[in-house]
Short mmCIF file of C-alpha atoms (C1' of nucleotides) in Angstrom, two decimals:
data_model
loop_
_atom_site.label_atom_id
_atom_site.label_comp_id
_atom_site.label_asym_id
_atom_site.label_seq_id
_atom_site.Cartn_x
_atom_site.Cartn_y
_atom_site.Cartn_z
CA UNK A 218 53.77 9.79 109.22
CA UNK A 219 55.10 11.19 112.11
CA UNK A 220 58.27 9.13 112.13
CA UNK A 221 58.97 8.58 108.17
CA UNK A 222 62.81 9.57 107.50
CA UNK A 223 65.36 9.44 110.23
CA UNK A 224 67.69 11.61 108.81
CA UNK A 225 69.84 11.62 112.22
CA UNK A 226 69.99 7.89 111.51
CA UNK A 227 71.12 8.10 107.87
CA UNK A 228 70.65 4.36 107.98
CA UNK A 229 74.01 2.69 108.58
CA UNK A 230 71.67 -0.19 106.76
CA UNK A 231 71.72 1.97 103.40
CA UNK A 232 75.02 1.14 102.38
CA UNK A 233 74.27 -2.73 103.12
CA UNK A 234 71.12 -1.71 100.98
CA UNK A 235 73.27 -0.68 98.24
CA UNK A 236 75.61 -3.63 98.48
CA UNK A 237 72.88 -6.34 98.26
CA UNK A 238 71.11 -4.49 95.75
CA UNK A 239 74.12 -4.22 93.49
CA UNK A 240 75.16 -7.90 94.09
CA UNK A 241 71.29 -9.21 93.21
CA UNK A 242 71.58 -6.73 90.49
CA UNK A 243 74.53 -8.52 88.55
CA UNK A 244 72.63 -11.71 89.05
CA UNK A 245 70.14 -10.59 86.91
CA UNK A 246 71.50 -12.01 83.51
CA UNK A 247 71.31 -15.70 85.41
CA UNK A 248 67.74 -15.10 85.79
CA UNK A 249 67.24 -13.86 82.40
CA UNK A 250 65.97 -10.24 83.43
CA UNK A 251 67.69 -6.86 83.36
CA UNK A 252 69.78 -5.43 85.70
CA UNK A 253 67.17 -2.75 86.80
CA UNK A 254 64.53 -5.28 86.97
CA UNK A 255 66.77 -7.31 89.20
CA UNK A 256 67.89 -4.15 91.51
CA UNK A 257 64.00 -3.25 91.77
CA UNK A 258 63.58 -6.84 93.06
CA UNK A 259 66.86 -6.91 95.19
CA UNK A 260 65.61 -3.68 96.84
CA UNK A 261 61.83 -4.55 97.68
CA UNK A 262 63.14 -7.86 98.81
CA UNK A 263 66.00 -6.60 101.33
CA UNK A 264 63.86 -3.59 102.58
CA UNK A 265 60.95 -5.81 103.10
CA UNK A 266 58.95 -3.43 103.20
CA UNK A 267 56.40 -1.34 100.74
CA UNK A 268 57.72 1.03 98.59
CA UNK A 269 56.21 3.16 95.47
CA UNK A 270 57.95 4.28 92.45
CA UNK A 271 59.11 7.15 93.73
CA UNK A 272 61.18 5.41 96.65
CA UNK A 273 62.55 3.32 93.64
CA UNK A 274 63.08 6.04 91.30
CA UNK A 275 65.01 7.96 93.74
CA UNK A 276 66.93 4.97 95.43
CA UNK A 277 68.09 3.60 92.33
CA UNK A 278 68.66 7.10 90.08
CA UNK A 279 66.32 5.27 87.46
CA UNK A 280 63.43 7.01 85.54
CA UNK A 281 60.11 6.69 85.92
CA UNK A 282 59.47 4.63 82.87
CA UNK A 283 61.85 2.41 83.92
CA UNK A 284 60.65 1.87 86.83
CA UNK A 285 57.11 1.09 86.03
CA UNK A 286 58.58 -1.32 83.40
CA UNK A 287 60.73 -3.25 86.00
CA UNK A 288 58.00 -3.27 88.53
CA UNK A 289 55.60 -4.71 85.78
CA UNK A 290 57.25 -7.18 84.87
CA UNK A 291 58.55 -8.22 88.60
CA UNK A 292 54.57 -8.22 88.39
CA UNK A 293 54.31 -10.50 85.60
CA UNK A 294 56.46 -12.73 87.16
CA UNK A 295 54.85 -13.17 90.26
CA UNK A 296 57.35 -11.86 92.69
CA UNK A 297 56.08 -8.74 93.45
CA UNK A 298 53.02 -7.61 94.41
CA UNK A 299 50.68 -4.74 94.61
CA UNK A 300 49.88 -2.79 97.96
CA UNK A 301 47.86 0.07 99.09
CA UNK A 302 48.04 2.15 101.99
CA UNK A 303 44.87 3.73 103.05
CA UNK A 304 43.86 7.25 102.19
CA UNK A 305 46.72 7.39 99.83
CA UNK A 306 46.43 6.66 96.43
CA UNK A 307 49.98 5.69 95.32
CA UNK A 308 50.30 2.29 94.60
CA UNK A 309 52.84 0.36 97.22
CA UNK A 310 55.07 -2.97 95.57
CA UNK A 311 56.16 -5.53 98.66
CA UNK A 312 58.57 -8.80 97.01
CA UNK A 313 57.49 -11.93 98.17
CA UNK A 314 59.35 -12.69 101.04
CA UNK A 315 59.97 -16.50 100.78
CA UNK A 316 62.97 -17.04 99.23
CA UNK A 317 61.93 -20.83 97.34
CA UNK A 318 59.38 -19.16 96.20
CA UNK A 319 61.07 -16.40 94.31
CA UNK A 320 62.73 -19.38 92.46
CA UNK A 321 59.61 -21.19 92.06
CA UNK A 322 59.06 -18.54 89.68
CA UNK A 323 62.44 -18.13 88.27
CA UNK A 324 62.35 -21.54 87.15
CA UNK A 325 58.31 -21.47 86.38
CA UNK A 326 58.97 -17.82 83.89
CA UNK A 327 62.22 -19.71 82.65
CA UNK A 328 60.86 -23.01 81.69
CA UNK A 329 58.07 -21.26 80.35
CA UNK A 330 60.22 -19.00 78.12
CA UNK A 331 62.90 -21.14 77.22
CA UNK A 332 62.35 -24.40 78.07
CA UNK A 333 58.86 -25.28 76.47
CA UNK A 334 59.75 -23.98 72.79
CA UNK A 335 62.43 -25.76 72.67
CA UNK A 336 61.34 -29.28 73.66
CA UNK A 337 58.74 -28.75 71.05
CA UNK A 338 60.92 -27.56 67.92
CA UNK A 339 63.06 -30.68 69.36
CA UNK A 340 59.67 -32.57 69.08
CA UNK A 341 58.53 -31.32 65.28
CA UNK A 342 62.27 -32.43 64.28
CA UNK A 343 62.43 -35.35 65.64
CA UNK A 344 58.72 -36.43 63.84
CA UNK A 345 60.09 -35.08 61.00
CA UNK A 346 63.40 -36.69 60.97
CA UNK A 347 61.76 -39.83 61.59
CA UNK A 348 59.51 -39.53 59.08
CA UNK A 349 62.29 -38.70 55.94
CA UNK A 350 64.03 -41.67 57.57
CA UNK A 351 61.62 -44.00 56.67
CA UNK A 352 60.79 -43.23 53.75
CA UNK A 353 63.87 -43.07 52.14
CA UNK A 354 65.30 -46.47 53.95
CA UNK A 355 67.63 -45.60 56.13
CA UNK A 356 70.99 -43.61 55.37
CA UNK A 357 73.74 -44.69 58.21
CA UNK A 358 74.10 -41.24 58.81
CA UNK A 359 70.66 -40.34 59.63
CA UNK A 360 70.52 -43.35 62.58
CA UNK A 361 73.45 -41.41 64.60
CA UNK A 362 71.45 -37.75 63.99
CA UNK A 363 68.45 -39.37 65.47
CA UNK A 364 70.15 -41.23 68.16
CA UNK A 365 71.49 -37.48 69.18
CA UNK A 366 68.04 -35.97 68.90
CA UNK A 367 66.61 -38.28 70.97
CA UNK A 368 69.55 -38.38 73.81
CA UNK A 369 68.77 -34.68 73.77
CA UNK A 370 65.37 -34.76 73.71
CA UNK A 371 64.91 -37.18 76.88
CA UNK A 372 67.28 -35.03 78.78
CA UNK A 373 65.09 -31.91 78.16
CA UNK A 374 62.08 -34.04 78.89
CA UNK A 375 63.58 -34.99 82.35
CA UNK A 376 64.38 -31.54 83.00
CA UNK A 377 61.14 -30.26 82.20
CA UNK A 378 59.32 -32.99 84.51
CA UNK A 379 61.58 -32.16 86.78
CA UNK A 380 60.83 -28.15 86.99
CA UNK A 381 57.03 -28.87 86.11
CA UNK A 382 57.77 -30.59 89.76
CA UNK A 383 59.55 -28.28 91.58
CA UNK A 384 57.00 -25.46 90.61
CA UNK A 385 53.83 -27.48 91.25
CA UNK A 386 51.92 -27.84 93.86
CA UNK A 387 54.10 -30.36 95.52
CA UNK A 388 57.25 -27.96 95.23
CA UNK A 389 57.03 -28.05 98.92
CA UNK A 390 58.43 -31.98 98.10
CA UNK A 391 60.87 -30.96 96.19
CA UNK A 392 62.12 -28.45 98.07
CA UNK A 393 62.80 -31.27 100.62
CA UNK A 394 64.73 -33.72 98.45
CA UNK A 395 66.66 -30.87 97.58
CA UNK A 396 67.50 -29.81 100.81
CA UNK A 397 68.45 -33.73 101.96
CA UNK A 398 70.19 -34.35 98.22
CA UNK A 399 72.68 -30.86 99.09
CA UNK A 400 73.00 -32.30 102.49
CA UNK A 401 76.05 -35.22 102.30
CA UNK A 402 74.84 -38.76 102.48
CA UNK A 403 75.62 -39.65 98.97
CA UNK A 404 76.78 -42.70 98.96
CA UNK A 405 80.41 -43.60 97.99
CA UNK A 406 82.27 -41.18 100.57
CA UNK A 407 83.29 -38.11 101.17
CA UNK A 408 85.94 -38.10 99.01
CA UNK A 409 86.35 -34.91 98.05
CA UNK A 410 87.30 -32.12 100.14
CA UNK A 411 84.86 -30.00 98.32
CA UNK A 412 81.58 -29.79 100.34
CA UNK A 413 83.49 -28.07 103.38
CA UNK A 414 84.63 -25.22 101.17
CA UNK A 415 81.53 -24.48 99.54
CA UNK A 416 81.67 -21.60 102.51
CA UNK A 417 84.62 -20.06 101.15
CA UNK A 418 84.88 -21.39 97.91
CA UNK A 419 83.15 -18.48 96.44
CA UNK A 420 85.81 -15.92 96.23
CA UNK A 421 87.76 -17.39 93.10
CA UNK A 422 85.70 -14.59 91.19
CA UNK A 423 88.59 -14.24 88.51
CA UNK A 424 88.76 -16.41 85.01
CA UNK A 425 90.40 -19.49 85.24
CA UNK A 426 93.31 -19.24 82.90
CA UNK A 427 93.26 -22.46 81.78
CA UNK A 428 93.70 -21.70 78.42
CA UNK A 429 94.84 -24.15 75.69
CA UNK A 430 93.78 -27.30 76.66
CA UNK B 283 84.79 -30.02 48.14
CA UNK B 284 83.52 -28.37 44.76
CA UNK B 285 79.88 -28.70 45.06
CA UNK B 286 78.19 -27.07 48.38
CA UNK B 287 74.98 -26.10 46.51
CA UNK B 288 71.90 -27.32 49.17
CA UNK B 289 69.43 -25.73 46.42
CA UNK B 290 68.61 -28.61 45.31
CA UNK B 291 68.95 -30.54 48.83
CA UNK B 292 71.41 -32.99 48.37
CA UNK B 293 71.06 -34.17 51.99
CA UNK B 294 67.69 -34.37 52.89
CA UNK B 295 69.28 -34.10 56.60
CA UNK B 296 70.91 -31.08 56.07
CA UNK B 297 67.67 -29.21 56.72
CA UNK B 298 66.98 -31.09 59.70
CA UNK B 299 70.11 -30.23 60.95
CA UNK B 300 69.68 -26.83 60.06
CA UNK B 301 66.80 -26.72 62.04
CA UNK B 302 68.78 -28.16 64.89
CA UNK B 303 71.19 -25.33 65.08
CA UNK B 304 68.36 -22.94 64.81
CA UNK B 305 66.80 -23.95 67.60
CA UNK B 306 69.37 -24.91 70.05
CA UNK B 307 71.29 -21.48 69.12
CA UNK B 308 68.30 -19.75 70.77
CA UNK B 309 68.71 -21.66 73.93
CA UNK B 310 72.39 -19.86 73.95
CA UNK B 311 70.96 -16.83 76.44
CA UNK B 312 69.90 -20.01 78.97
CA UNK B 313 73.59 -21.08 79.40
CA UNK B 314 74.83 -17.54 78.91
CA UNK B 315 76.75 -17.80 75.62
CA UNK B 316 75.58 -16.25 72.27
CA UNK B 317 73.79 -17.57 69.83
CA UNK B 318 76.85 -18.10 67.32
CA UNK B 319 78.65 -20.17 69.57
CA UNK B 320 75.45 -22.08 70.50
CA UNK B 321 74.94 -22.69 67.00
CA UNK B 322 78.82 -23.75 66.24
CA UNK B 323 78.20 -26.15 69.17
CA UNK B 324 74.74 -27.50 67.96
CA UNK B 325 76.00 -28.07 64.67
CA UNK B 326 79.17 -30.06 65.77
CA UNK B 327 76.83 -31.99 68.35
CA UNK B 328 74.31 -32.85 65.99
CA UNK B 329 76.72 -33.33 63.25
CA UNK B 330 79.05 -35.51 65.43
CA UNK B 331 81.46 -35.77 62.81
CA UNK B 332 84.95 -33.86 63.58
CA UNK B 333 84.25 -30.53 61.60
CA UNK B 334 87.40 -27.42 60.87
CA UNK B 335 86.74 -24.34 61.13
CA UNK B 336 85.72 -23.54 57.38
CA UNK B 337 83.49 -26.27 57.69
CA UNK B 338 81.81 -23.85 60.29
CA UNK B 339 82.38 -20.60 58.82
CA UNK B 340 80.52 -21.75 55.36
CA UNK B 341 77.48 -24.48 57.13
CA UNK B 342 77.10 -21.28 59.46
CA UNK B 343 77.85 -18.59 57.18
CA UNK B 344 80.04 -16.62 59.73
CA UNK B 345 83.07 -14.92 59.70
CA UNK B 346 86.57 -16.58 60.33
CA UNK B 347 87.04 -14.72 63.52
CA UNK B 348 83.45 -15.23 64.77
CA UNK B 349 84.58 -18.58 64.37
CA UNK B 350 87.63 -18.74 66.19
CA UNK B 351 86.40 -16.52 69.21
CA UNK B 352 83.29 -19.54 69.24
CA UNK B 353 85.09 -22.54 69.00
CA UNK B 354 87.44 -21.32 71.80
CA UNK B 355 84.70 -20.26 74.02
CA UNK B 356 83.41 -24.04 73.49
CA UNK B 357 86.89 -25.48 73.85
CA UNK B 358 87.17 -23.44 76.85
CA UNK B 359 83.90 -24.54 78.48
CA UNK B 360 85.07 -28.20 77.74
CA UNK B 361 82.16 -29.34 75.63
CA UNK B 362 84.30 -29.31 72.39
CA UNK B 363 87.66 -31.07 71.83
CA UNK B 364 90.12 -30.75 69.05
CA UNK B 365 91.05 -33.63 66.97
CA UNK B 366 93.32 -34.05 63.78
CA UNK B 367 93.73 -36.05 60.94
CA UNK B 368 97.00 -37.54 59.86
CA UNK B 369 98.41 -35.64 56.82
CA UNK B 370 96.05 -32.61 57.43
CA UNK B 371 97.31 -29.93 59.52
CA UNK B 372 93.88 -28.15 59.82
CA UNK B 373 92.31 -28.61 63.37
CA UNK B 374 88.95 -30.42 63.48
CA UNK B 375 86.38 -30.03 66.44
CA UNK B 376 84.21 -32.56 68.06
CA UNK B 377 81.91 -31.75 70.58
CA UNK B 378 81.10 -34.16 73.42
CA UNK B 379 78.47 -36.60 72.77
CA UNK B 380 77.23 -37.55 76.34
CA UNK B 381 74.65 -35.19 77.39
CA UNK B 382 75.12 -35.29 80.74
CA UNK B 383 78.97 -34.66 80.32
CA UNK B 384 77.53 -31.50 78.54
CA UNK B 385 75.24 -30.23 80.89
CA UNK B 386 77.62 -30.85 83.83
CA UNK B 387 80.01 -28.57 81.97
CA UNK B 388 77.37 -25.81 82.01
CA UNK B 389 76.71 -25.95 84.92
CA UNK B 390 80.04 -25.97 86.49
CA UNK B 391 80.73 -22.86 84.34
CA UNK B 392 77.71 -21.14 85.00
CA UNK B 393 78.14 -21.33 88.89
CA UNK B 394 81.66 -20.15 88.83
CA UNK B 395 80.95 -17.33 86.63
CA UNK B 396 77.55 -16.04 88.41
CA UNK B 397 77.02 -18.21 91.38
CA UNK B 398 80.38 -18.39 93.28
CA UNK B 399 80.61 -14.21 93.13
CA UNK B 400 77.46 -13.63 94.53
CA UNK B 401 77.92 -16.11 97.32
CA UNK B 402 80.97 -14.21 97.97
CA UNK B 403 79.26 -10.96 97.90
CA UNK B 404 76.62 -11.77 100.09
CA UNK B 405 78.76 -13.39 102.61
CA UNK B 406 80.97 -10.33 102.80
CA UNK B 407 77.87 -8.37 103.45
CA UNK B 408 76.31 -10.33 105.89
CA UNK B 409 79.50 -10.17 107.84
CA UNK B 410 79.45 -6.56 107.64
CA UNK B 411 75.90 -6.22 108.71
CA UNK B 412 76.33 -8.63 111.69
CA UNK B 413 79.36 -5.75 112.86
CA UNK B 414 77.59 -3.14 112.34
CA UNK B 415 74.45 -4.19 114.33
CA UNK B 416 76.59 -5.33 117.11
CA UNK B 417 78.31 -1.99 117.92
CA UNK B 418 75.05 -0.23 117.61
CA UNK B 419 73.27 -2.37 119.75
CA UNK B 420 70.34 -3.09 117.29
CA UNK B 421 67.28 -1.30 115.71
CA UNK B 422 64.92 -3.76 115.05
CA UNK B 423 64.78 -3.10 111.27
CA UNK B 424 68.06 -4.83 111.31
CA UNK B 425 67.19 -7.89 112.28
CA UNK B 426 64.29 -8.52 109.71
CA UNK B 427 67.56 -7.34 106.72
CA UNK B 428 69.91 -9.99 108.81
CA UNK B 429 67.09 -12.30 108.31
CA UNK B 430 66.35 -12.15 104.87
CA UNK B 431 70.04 -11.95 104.06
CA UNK B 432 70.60 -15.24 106.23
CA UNK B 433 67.79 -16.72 104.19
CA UNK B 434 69.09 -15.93 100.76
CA UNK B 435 72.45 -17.12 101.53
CA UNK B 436 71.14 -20.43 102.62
CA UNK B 437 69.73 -21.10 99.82
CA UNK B 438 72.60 -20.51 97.87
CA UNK B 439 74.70 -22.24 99.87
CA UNK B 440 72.64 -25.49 99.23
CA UNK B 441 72.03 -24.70 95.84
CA UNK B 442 75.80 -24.23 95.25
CA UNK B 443 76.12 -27.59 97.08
CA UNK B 444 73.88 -29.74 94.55
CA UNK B 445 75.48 -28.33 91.74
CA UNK B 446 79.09 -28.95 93.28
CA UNK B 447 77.31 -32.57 93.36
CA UNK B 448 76.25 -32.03 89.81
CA UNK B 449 79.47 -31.99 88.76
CA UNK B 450 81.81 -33.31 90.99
CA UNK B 451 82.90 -37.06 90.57
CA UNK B 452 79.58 -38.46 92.25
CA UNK B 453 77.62 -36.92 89.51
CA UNK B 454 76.78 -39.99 88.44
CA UNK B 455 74.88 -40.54 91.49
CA UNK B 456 72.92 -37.31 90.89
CA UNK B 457 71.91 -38.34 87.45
CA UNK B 458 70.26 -41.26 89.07
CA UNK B 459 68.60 -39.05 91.69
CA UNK B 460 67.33 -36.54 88.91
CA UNK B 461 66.12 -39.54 87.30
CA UNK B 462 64.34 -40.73 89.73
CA UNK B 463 62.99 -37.51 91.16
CA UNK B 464 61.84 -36.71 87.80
CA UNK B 465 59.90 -40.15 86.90
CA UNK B 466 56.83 -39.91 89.02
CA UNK B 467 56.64 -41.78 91.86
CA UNK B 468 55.48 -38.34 94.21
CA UNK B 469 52.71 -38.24 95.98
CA UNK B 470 49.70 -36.70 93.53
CA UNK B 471 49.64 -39.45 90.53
CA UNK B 472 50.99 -39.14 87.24
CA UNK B 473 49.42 -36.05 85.24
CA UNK B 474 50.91 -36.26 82.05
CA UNK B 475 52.39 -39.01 79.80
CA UNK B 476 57.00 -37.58 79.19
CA UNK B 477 57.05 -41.38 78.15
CA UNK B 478 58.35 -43.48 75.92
CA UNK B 479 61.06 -42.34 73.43
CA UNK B 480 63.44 -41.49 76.22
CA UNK B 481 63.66 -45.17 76.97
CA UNK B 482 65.57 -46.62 73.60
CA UNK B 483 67.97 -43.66 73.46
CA UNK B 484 69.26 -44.22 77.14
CA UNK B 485 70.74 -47.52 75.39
CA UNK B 486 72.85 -44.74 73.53
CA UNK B 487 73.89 -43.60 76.64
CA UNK B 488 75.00 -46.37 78.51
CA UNK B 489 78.56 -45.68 77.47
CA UNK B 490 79.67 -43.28 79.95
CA UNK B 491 81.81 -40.65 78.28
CA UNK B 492 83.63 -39.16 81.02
CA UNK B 493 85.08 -36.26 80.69
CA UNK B 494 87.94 -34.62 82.29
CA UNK B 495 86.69 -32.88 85.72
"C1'" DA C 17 115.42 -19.91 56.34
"C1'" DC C 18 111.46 -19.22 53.86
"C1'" DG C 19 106.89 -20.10 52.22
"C1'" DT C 20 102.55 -22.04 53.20
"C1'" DG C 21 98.41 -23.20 55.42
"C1'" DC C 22 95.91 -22.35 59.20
"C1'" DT C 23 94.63 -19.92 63.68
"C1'" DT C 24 94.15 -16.03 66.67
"C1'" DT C 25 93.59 -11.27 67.75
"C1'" DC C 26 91.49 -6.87 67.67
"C1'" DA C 27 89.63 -2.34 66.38
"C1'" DG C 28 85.71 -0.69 64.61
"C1'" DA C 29 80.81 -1.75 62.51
"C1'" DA C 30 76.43 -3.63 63.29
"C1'" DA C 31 72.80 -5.45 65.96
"C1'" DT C 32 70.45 -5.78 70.12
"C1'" DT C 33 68.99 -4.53 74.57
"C1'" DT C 34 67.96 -1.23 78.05
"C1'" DC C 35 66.85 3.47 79.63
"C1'" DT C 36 64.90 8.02 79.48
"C1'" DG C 37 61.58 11.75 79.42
"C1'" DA C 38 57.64 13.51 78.07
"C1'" DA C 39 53.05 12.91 76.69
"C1'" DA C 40 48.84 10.12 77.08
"C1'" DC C 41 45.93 7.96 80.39
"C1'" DC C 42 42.99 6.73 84.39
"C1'" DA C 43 40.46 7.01 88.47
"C1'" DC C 44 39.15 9.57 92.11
"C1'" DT C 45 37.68 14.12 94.46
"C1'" DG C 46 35.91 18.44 95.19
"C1'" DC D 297 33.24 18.10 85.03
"C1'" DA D 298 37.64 20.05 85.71
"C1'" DG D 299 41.59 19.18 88.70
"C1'" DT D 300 44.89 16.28 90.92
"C1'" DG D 301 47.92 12.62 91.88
"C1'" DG D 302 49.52 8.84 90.03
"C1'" DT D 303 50.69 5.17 86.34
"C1'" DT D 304 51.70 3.52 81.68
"C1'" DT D 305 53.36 3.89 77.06
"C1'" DC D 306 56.62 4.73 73.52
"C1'" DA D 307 59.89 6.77 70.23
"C1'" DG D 308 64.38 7.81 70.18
"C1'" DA D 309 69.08 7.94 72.87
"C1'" DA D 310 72.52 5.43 75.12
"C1'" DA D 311 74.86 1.40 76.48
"C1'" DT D 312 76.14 -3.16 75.70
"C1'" DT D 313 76.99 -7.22 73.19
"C1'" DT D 314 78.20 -9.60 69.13
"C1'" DC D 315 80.28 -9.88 64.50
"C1'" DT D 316 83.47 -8.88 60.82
"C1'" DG D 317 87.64 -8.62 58.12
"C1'" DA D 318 92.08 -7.83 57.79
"C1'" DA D 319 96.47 -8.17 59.72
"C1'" DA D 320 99.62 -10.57 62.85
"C1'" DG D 321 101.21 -14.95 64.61
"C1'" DC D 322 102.63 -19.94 64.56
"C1'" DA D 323 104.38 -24.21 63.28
"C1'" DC D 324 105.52 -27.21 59.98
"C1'" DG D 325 107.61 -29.00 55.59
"C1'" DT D 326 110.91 -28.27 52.16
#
DNA sequence: ACGTGCTTTCAGAAATTTCTGAAACCACTG
DNA sequence: CAGTGGTTTCAGAAATTTCTGAAAGCACGT
């Protein structure tokens, strides 16, 4: 109300705002979503707070369809959520504020999307390749096709227990062995200087030109 | 070869690997490559026989460059290698056979093209926020921005970790622990049978292909 | 050196994805 | 029940990504 836009203040935050936002925003092909949709996200997550479309729309120079698209399907994805403020009828959108479980759902929508199909075309041909096999003896070929199927197949299969895990209720358990597996006590030695520089690591941004084998 | 007619199905596998391809090429948005170079990759996995690029161009029905620009993404990414044949100047392509090998590859690529930049980004920024709230003493909204940005870049940071596990020389080890993280022994009993196939193709498996790192 | 067989590059075409703006909608309120 | 404040939908526009085909490049054998 009274205190709503400290224009004095013109938020020295706004440009770290626009920084994060732009950073989560380029992220948003890992997570298979658009860049908007990622940027809406980025910006209800940093600000923490509620905002309506019309914060968005103006913060981000999107449209209003656009917006209501991103925010519906940050929606549909369960990492945004609806909010109201009383005597005003605009609808608020907070992010969920806990940052495993904004992947929870990355990995939940993913799997779902991606994951799932596949494993069960993999599934059909598999059967089916089976099946021909038999039934017409067996072809030495067809014996190294299936072996490949089914190497690729239990992989998937791990994977997919492995998510169905890490989203379930006893994420929470995952979220610890993941935590103590990132942590160094493989056996076998630090060998490597590579843990230590994870920190800095990260600026090699540029290709790696090692072309030509 | 003069005949190439699959009208009348010459090899009954050659839908079945058709079928392959399909699917696995539209998996390619997971990993972040197209579909065409998924495909050129699915067919050379599944195919596991050292194919040139015409080979490609007509079991794909692609153009020459589309090809090319593929098969040297692949070759890039390290999940394809070329291989010749003595009196035959073409080049042939194989693509890795240990599925593992493959997925470490992915991965690795994956977090140096998305992950490793936005690490960097966010580190940058949470630098620059940590300045800026000390010479301003600090507005409490600040600290909640700090706190979320701390949070996300933890959880980078160990996710960057694993993978650096994932694929560094001890991924070995990780396989195991994936294994065994994946094969039920939480807390919460076993829901749903991923069973049985997956055992007789690890024989396949046992070979360890390792692949340059 | 030259021709040959094959590979790579690249500018523009095609396909796909994302964004906009305006109209249709909905739910309250007066 | 008309008005108001807000949200959603959607057809076409714009941007981006992917594909093609032809020309340029390479390396080898003769």
């Amino acid at each position: 109300m009274a205190s709503e836009a400290p224009i004095s203040d013109p938020h020295p935050r706004e440009e770290d705002i626009r920084r994060f936002v732009e950073a989560w925003g380029r992220m948003g092909s890992v997570w298979g979503i658009s860049r908007t949709m990622a940027e809406v996200h980025a910006l209800l997550y940093i600000t923490g707070e509620p905002l309506c479309a019309d914060d968005i729309m103006d913060r981000l120079a999107i449209s209003r369809g656009n917006a209501s698209m991103s925010l519906r399907g940050l929606l549909d994805w369960g990492i945004v959520s609806r909010a109201h403020r009383r005597g005003d009828r605009k609808d608020y959108f907070v992010a969920e504020q806990d940052v495993w479980a904004i992947f929870r759902a990355i990995v939940r929508e993913r799997k779902k999307r991606e994951v799932d199909p596949l494993l069960a075309s993999l599934h059909e041909l598999r059967d089916h390749t089976r099946e021909a096999q038999r039934e017409s003896g067996r072809s030495g070929k067809a014996d190294d096709i299936d072996g490949r199927l089914d190497e690729m197949l239990e992989f998937f299969e791990m994977a997919s227990t492995l998510a169905e895990r890490f989203i379930g209720p006893s994420g929470p358990g995952l979220r610890f062995a993941a935590t103590m597996l990132s942590k160094a006590p493989l056996p076998g030695g630090p060998k490597r200087g590579a843990r230590g520089g994870a920190r800095k690591a990260a600026q090699r941004s540029g290709r790696v030109a090692e072309d030509g084998a």
